[in-house]
PDB file of C-alpha atoms in Angstrom:
ATOM      1  CA  MET A  28     104.491 110.502  90.557  1.00 45.00           C
ATOM      2  CA  THR A  29     101.016 110.273  92.076  1.00 48.00           C
ATOM      3  CA  SER A  30      99.817 113.742  91.010  1.00 52.00           C
ATOM      4  CA  SER A  31      99.662 114.795  94.689  1.00 57.00           C
ATOM      5  CA  ALA A  32      96.557 112.663  95.167  1.00 57.00           C
ATOM      6  CA  GLY A  33      95.564 112.321  98.791  1.00 61.00           C
ATOM      7  CA  VAL A  34      93.496 109.846 100.758  1.00 60.00           C
ATOM      8  CA  VAL A  35      91.608 110.599 103.960  1.00 60.00           C
ATOM      9  CA  PHE A  36      91.225 107.720 106.405  1.00 58.00           C
ATOM     10  CA  PRO A  37      89.036 107.912 109.497  1.00 56.00           C
ATOM     11  CA  SER A  38      90.727 108.815 112.753  1.00 56.00           C
ATOM     12  CA  PHE A  39      90.151 106.295 115.524  1.00 57.00           C
ATOM     13  CA  LEU A  40      91.977 107.997 118.403  1.00 60.00           C
ATOM     14  CA  GLY A  41      92.881 111.510 117.287  1.00 60.00           C
ATOM     15  CA  ASN A  42      90.620 114.493 116.986  1.00 63.00           C
ATOM     16  CA  TYR A  43      91.001 114.997 113.238  1.00 61.00           C
ATOM     17  CA  ALA A  44      91.528 112.707 110.264  1.00 63.00           C
ATOM     18  CA  MET A  45      94.789 113.298 108.399  1.00 66.00           C
ATOM     19  CA  VAL A  46      95.157 113.571 104.637  1.00 66.00           C
ATOM     20  CA  THR A  47      97.729 111.016 103.472  1.00 71.00           C
ATOM     21  CA  GLU A  48      99.342 111.409 100.070  1.00 72.00           C
ATOM     22  CA  LEU A  49      99.609 108.323  97.881  1.00 73.00           C
ATOM     23  CA  SER A  50     103.343 108.969  97.474  1.00 70.00           C
ATOM     24  CA  ASN A  51     103.743 107.949 101.133  1.00 77.00           C
ATOM     25  CA  PHE A  52     102.754 104.427 100.164  1.00 81.00           C
ATOM     26  CA  VAL A  53     105.319 104.443  97.350  1.00 82.00           C
ATOM     27  CA  SER A  54     108.054 105.228  99.868  1.00 83.00           C
ATOM     28  CA  LEU A  55     107.399 101.874 101.564  1.00 88.00           C
ATOM     29  CA  ILE A  56     108.734  99.983  98.526  1.00 88.00           C
ATOM     30  CA  PRO A  57     112.481 100.706  99.044  1.00 87.00           C
ATOM     31  CA  SER A  58     112.403  99.493 102.654  1.00 87.00           C
ATOM     32  CA  ILE A  59     110.670  96.274 101.636  1.00 88.00           C
ATOM     33  CA  SER A  60     113.128  95.641  98.792  1.00 87.00           C
ATOM     34  CA  LEU A  61     116.056  96.440 101.081  1.00 85.00           C
ATOM     35  CA  ILE A  62     115.070  93.725 103.564  1.00 87.00           C
ATOM     36  CA  ALA A  63     114.305  91.295 100.742  1.00 86.00           C
ATOM     37  CA  CYS A  64     117.862  91.758  99.459  1.00 82.00           C
ATOM     38  CA  LEU A  65     119.383  91.376 102.931  1.00 81.00           C
ATOM     39  CA  GLU A  66     117.416  88.170 103.478  1.00 82.00           C
ATOM     40  CA  ARG A  67     118.893  86.597 100.337  1.00 80.00           C
ATOM     41  CA  ARG A  68     122.325  86.435 101.927  1.00 72.00           C
ATOM     42  CA  MET A  69     124.059  83.093 102.434  1.00 71.00           C
ATOM     43  CA  PRO A  70     125.433  83.154 106.022  1.00 68.00           C
ATOM     44  CA  PRO A  71     127.619  79.996 105.814  1.00 70.00           C
ATOM     45  CA  VAL A  72     129.393  81.341 102.724  1.00 68.00           C
ATOM     46  CA  GLU A  73     129.736  84.809 104.230  1.00 64.00           C
ATOM     47  CA  ARG A  74     131.257  83.467 107.452  1.00 65.00           C
ATOM     48  CA  SER A  75     134.020  81.778 105.480  1.00 70.00           C
ATOM     49  CA  ALA A  76     134.700  84.787 103.240  1.00 65.00           C
ATOM     50  CA  VAL A  77     138.066  86.511 103.352  1.00 66.00           C
ATOM     51  CA  ARG A  78     136.651  89.945 102.556  1.00 65.00           C
ATOM     52  CA  ARG A  79     134.531  92.019 104.956  1.00 67.00           C
ATOM     53  CA  LEU A  80     131.082  91.372 103.521  1.00 67.00           C
ATOM     54  CA  ASP A  81     129.302  93.014 106.446  1.00 70.00           C
ATOM     55  CA  ALA A  82     131.057  96.320 105.727  1.00 74.00           C
ATOM     56  CA  ARG A  83     130.066  96.042 102.082  1.00 76.00           C
ATOM     57  CA  ASP A  84     126.470  95.308 103.093  1.00 76.00           C
ATOM     58  CA  ASN A  85     126.438  98.425 105.259  1.00 79.00           C
ATOM     59  CA  MET A  86     127.811 100.544 102.423  1.00 82.00           C
ATOM     60  CA  LEU A  87     125.304  99.125  99.934  1.00 83.00           C
ATOM     61  CA  VAL A  88     122.370  99.619 102.313  1.00 82.00           C
ATOM     62  CA  SER A  89     123.251 103.210 103.116  1.00 84.00           C
ATOM     63  CA  GLY A  90     124.072 103.973  99.486  1.00 86.00           C
ATOM     64  CA  PHE A  91     120.771 102.534  98.278  1.00 85.00           C
ATOM     65  CA  ALA A  92     118.724 104.448 100.849  1.00 84.00           C
ATOM     66  CA  PHE A  93     120.494 107.714 100.150  1.00 85.00           C
ATOM     67  CA  LEU A  94     120.232 107.214  96.373  1.00 87.00           C
ATOM     68  CA  VAL A  95     116.476 106.672  96.525  1.00 83.00           C
ATOM     69  CA  THR A  96     116.138 109.654  98.858  1.00 82.00           C
ATOM     70  CA  ALA A  97     118.265 111.857  96.597  1.00 84.00           C
ATOM     71  CA  VAL A  98     116.234 110.879  93.518  1.00 84.00           C
ATOM     72  CA  ALA A  99     112.968 111.680  95.289  1.00 78.00           C
ATOM     73  CA  ALA A 100     114.348 114.982  96.612  1.00 78.00           C
ATOM     74  CA  GLY A 101     115.612 115.820  93.116  1.00 81.00           C
ATOM     75  CA  MET A 102     112.162 115.170  91.710  1.00 79.00           C
ATOM     76  CA  ALA A 103     110.825 117.669  94.262  1.00 73.00           C
ATOM     77  CA  LEU A 104     112.850 120.357  92.482  1.00 77.00           C
ATOM     78  CA  LEU A 105     110.736 119.702  89.391  1.00 75.00           C
ATOM     79  CA  GLY A 106     107.579 120.814  91.135  1.00 71.00           C
ATOM     80  CA  SER A 107     105.794 118.441  93.474  1.00 72.00           C
ATOM     81  CA  GLU A 108     106.490 118.771  97.186  1.00 76.00           C
ATOM     82  CA  ALA A 109     104.966 115.319  97.707  1.00 75.00           C
ATOM     83  CA  THR A 110     108.229 113.787  96.492  1.00 78.00           C
ATOM     84  CA  LEU A 111     110.099 115.711  99.198  1.00 82.00           C
ATOM     85  CA  VAL A 112     107.840 114.057 101.780  1.00 83.00           C
ATOM     86  CA  ALA A 113     108.412 110.704 100.058  1.00 83.00           C
ATOM     87  CA  ALA A 114     112.194 111.238 100.305  1.00 84.00           C
ATOM     88  CA  ARG A 115     111.963 111.958 104.024  1.00 88.00           C
ATOM     89  CA  ASN A 116     109.618 109.012 104.612  1.00 89.00           C
ATOM     90  CA  ASN A 117     111.944 106.737 102.644  1.00 88.00           C
ATOM     91  CA  LEU A 118     114.711 107.404 105.170  1.00 90.00           C
ATOM     92  CA  LEU A 119     112.273 106.832 108.038  1.00 92.00           C
ATOM     93  CA  PHE A 120     110.945 103.546 106.662  1.00 92.00           C
ATOM     94  CA  CYS A 121     114.405 102.229 105.714  1.00 91.00           C
ATOM     95  CA  GLY A 122     115.656 103.062 109.209  1.00 92.00           C
ATOM     96  CA  LEU A 123     112.723 101.302 110.853  1.00 93.00           C
ATOM     97  CA  ALA A 124     113.183  98.206 108.693  1.00 92.00           C
ATOM     98  CA  LEU A 125     116.952  98.083 109.247  1.00 90.00           C
ATOM     99  CA  GLY A 126     116.513  98.503 112.997  1.00 90.00           C
ATOM    100  CA  ALA A 127     114.027  95.652 113.132  1.00 91.00           C
ATOM    101  CA  TRP A 128     115.878  93.309 110.768  1.00 88.00           C
ATOM    102  CA  PRO A 129     118.329  91.747 113.286  1.00 86.00           C
ATOM    103  CA  LEU A 130     115.392  90.691 115.465  1.00 87.00           C
ATOM    104  CA  MET A 131     112.557  90.116 113.019  1.00 88.00           C
ATOM    105  CA  GLY A 132     114.331  88.893 109.885  1.00 86.00           C
ATOM    106  CA  HIS A 133     112.133  88.777 106.791  1.00 88.00           C
ATOM    107  CA  ARG A 134     109.215  90.224 108.813  1.00 91.00           C
ATOM    108  CA  ALA A 135     111.078  93.524 109.375  1.00 91.00           C
ATOM    109  CA  PRO A 136     109.151  95.427 106.637  1.00 91.00           C
ATOM    110  CA  LEU A 137     106.047  95.018 108.776  1.00 93.00           C
ATOM    111  CA  LEU A 138     107.320  97.728 111.137  1.00 93.00           C
ATOM    112  CA  PRO A 139     107.300 100.505 108.485  1.00 93.00           C
ATOM    113  CA  VAL A 140     103.900  99.306 107.249  1.00 91.00           C
ATOM    114  CA  PHE A 141     102.492  99.411 110.787  1.00 91.00           C
ATOM    115  CA  TRP A 142     104.051 102.859 111.289  1.00 90.00           C
ATOM    116  CA  MET A 143     102.247 104.036 108.152  1.00 86.00           C
ATOM    117  CA  ILE A 144      98.969 102.544 109.352  1.00 83.00           C
ATOM    118  CA  GLN A 145      99.193 104.120 112.781  1.00 83.00           C
ATOM    119  CA  ALA A 146     100.099 107.467 111.185  1.00 79.00           C
ATOM    120  CA  MET A 147      96.905 107.355 109.164  1.00 76.00           C
ATOM    121  CA  PHE A 148      94.491 106.065 111.765  1.00 75.00           C
ATOM    122  CA  LEU A 149      95.658 107.926 114.877  1.00 74.00           C
ATOM    123  CA  GLY A 150      94.786 111.266 113.349  1.00 65.00           C
ATOM    124  CA  GLY A 151      96.118 114.596 114.521  1.00 72.00           C
ATOM    125  CA  ARG A 152      95.834 117.269 117.191  1.00 71.00           C
ATOM    126  CA  SER A 153      93.977 119.611 114.865  1.00 71.00           C
ATOM    127  CA  ARG A 154      93.263 119.960 111.164  1.00 69.00           C
ATOM    128  CA  ASP A 155      96.539 119.519 109.196  1.00 69.00           C
ATOM    129  CA  ASP A 156      98.528 119.235 112.441  1.00 74.00           C
ATOM    130  CA  PRO A 157      99.620 115.622 113.045  1.00 77.00           C
ATOM    131  CA  TYR A 158     101.225 114.462 116.251  1.00 75.00           C
ATOM    132  CA  PRO A 159     104.977 115.304 116.169  1.00 79.00           C
ATOM    133  CA  TRP A 160     106.162 111.694 116.531  1.00 79.00           C
ATOM    134  CA  VAL A 161     104.158 110.522 113.509  1.00 82.00           C
ATOM    135  CA  ILE A 162     106.534 112.150 110.936  1.00 85.00           C
ATOM    136  CA  VAL A 163     104.827 110.466 107.948  1.00 84.00           C
ATOM    137  CA  THR A 164     101.983 112.945 107.492  1.00 80.00           C
ATOM    138  CA  GLU A 165     103.945 116.099 108.352  1.00 83.00           C
ATOM    139  CA  ALA A 166     104.312 118.908 105.811  1.00 82.00           C
ATOM    140  CA  PRO A 167     107.372 118.867 103.521  1.00 82.00           C
ATOM    141  CA  HIS A 168     109.342 121.597 105.277  1.00 84.00           C
ATOM    142  CA  VAL A 169     108.849 120.578 108.928  1.00 87.00           C
ATOM    143  CA  THR A 170     112.280 120.477 110.550  1.00 90.00           C
ATOM    144  CA  HIS A 171     111.608 118.007 113.368  1.00 91.00           C
ATOM    145  CA  ALA A 172     110.214 115.473 110.876  1.00 91.00           C
ATOM    146  CA  ALA A 173     113.359 115.604 108.740  1.00 89.00           C
ATOM    147  CA  VAL A 174     115.636 115.392 111.778  1.00 93.00           C
ATOM    148  CA  GLY A 175     113.571 112.506 113.170  1.00 93.00           C
ATOM    149  CA  ALA A 176     113.685 110.592 109.872  1.00 92.00           C
ATOM    150  CA  VAL A 177     117.466 110.987 109.604  1.00 91.00           C
ATOM    151  CA  ALA A 178     117.892 109.976 113.269  1.00 94.00           C
ATOM    152  CA  VAL A 179     115.769 106.836 112.769  1.00 94.00           C
ATOM    153  CA  PHE A 180     117.760 105.920 109.650  1.00 92.00           C
ATOM    154  CA  LEU A 181     121.102 106.381 111.397  1.00 92.00           C
ATOM    155  CA  THR A 182     119.829 104.331 114.359  1.00 93.00           C
ATOM    156  CA  GLY A 183     118.755 101.565 111.969  1.00 91.00           C
ATOM    157  CA  LEU A 184     122.140 101.648 110.270  1.00 89.00           C
ATOM    158  CA  LEU A 185     123.869 101.506 113.661  1.00 89.00           C
ATOM    159  CA  SER A 186     121.669  98.532 114.546  1.00 87.00           C
ATOM    160  CA  LEU A 187     122.741  96.814 111.336  1.00 83.00           C
ATOM    161  CA  ILE A 188     126.417  97.433 112.147  1.00 83.00           C
ATOM    162  CA  CYS A 189     126.332  96.521 115.863  1.00 86.00           C
ATOM    163  CA  CYS A 190     123.767  93.710 115.903  1.00 81.00           C
ATOM    164  CA  PRO A 191     124.370  91.305 113.051  1.00 69.00           C
ATOM    165  CA  ARG A 192     121.523  89.049 112.005  1.00 65.00           C
ATOM    166  CA  ILE A 193     121.415  85.880 114.085  1.00 57.00           C
ATOM    167  CA  ASP A 194     120.979  82.738 111.987  1.00 56.00           C
ATOM    168  CA  ARG A 195     117.924  80.812 113.028  1.00 47.00           C
TER     169      ARG A 195
END
């Protein structure tokens, strides 16, 4: 995908700069496209629909996120562990965007982008040891990062189900 190329950004607050793989930036694309698709809805038409379009939206959103994650995780079986990190970060970024969408609308993809920026520039506790809440720059097989990414995605999906987008 990106040949495991990494970028080192300076650390402004942490003790050590963190190496960020370019595949982490690629995992921002599904969350941005997800919100772009949700923003193209036509609320007046959907309010008058007979079928449950919100349930179909929820199924499509979760299916899309899991499909992209499964493809990236499947690519990790071919060799590169960077795609496993991209799969985990995809769930994190989609969850952040979905959680922010009812409040922020088309600006919701900014939250995953800002999360990525803070993950790069806050640095880590020591060399190759990022802060636990960052998740983005953690190693591929770190358990709390995977659990955190799944929890954020499920929270974002719950936000999409419980807090429908308010028309402005």
